[in-house]
Coordinates of C-alpha atoms in Angstrom, one line a residue:
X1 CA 8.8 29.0 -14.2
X2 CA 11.0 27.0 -11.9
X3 CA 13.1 23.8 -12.1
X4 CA 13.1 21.4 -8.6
X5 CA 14.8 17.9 -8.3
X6 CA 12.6 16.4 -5.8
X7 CA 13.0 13.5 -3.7
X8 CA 9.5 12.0 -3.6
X9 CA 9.3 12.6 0.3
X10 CA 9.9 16.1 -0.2
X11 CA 6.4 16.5 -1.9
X12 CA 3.8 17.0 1.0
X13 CA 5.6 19.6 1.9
X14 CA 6.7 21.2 -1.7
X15 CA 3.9 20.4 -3.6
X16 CA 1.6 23.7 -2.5
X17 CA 4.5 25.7 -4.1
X18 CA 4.7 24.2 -7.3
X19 CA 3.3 26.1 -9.9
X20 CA 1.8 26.0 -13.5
X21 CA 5.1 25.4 -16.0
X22 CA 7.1 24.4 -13.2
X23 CA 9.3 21.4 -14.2
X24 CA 10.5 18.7 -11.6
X25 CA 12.5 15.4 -11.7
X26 CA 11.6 13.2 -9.1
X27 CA 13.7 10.6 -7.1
X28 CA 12.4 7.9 -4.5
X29 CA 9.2 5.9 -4.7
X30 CA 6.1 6.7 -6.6
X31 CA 3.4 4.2 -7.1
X32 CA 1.3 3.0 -9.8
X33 CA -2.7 2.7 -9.6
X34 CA -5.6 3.3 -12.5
X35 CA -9.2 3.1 -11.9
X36 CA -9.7 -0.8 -11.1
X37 CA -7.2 0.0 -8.6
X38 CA -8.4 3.2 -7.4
X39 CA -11.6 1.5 -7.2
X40 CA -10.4 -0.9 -4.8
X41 CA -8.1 1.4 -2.6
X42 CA -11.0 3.2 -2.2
X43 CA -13.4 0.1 -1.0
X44 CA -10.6 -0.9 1.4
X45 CA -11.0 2.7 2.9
X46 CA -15.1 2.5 3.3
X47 CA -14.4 -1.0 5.0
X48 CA -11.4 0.1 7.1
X49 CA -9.1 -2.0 5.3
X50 CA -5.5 -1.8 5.2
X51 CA -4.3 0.0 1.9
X52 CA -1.7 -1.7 -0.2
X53 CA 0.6 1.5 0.5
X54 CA 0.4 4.5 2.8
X55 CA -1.6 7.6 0.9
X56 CA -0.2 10.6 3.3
X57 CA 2.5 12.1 1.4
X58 CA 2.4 9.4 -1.8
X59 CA 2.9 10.3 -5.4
X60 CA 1.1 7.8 -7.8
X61 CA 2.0 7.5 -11.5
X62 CA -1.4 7.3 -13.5
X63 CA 0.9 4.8 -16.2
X64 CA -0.1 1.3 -18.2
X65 CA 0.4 -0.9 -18.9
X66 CA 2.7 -1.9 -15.8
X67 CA 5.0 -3.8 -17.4
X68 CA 5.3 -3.2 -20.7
X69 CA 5.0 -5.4 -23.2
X70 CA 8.1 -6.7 -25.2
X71 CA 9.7 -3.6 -26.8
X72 CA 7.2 -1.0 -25.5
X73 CA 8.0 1.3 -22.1
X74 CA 5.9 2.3 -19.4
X75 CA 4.0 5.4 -20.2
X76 CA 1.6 7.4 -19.2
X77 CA -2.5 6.9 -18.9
X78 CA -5.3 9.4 -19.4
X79 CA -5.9 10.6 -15.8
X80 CA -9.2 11.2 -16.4
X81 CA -10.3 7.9 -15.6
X82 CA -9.0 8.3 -12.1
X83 CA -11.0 11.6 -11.4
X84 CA -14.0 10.1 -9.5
X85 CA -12.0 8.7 -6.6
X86 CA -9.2 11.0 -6.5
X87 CA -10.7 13.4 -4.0
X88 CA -11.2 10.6 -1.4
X89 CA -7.1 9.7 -2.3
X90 CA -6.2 13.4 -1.4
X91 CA -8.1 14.0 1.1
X92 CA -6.2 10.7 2.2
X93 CA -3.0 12.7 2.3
X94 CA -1.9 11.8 -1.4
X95 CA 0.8 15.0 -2.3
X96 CA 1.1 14.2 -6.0
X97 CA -0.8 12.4 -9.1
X98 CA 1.5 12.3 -12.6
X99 CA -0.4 11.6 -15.4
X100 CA -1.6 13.3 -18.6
X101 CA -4.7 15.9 -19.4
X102 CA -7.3 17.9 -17.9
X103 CA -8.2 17.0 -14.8
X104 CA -12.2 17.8 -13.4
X105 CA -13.2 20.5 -11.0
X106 CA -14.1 18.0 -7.9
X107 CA -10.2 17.1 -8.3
X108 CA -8.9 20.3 -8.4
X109 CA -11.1 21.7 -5.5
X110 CA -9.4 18.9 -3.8
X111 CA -6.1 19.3 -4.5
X112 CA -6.4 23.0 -4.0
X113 CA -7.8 22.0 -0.3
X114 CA -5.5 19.5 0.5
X115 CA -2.1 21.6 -1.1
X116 CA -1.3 18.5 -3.9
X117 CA 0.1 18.3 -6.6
X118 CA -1.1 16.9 -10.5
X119 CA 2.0 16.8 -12.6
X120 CA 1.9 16.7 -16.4
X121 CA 3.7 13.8 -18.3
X122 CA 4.4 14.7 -21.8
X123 CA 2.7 12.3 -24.1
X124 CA 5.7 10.4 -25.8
X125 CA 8.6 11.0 -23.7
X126 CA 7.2 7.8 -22.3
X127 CA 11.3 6.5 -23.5
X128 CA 13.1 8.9 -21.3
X129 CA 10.4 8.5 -18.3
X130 CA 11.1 4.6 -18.1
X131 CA 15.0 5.4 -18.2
X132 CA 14.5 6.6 -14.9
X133 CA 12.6 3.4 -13.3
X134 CA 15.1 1.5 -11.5
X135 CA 12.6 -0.5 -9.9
X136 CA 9.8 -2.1 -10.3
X137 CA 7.8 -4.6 -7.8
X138 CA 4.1 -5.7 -7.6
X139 CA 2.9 -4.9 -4.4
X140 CA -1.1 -5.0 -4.2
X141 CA -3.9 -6.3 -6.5
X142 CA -1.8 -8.9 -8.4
X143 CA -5.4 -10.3 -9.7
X144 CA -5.7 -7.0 -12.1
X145 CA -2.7 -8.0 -14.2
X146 CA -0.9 -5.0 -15.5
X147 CA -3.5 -2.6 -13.7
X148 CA -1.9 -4.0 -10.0
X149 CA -0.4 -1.4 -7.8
X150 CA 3.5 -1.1 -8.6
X151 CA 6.4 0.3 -6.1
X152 CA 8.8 2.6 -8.7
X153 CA 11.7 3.5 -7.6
X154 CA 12.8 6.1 -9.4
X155 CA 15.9 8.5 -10.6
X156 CA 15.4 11.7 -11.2

């Protein structure tokens, strides 16, 4: 088992070496999407749409709700949800999803194809994972309320 401080455009390229028990702290942007988003990224790609942020390289959070309410932080979301359009995402160029448990076979035969990444947030260090947003800004979907696609800039 390894330790890497990443910046987030270091991932397409160090994301095949990553391995099972590795642990990484990111810095840079990573994005947040679940499934009503996903849903539309992946319309806009079967009409030719522009996407609300380029997939080749991107790490998105799997977190809600985006914000948190009064008191609460921004945590992780059961990544599950996301499995039926995360293969078109990676074989999009997406390097990295963070989220937590088991993801299905189709997604793993994809990241396995496309050398990406599915990073493991530990359920309830949700505290220390919002310490390291510095940023946060709407940037696509505004009509899905706290299930819009966010820009994070993050701190290790």
């Amino acid at each position: 088992m390894a330790h890497y401080d990443l910046k987030t455009e270091q991932l397409k390229e160090m994301a095949p070496k990553l391995r099972a028990g590795d642990t990484v702290t990111l810095t840079g942007t990573v994005y947040t999407a679940r499934d009503a988003a996903h849903k539309k990224i992946v319309a806009a790609m079967d009409a030719g749409d522009k996407l609300p942020f380029d997939l080749d390289g991107a790490a998105i959070y799997y977190a809600g709700p985006t914000p948190a309410k009064p008191g609460q932080v921004i945590g992780p979301t059961t990544s599950g949800r996301m499995d039926p359009f995360a293969p078109r995402l990676l074989d999009a160029g997406l390097a990295c999803m963070i989220g937590k448990g088991v993801r299905n076979q189709g997604v793993q035969d994809a990241m396995a194809r496309n050398g990406a990444v599915y990073m493991v947030a530990i359920g309830g260090a949700g505290a220390a994972k919002a310490a390291s947003i510095k940023n946060v800004e709407v940037i696509a979907y505004d009509e899905l309320g706290c299930e819009s696609v966010k820009r994070l800039t993050v701190e290790n």
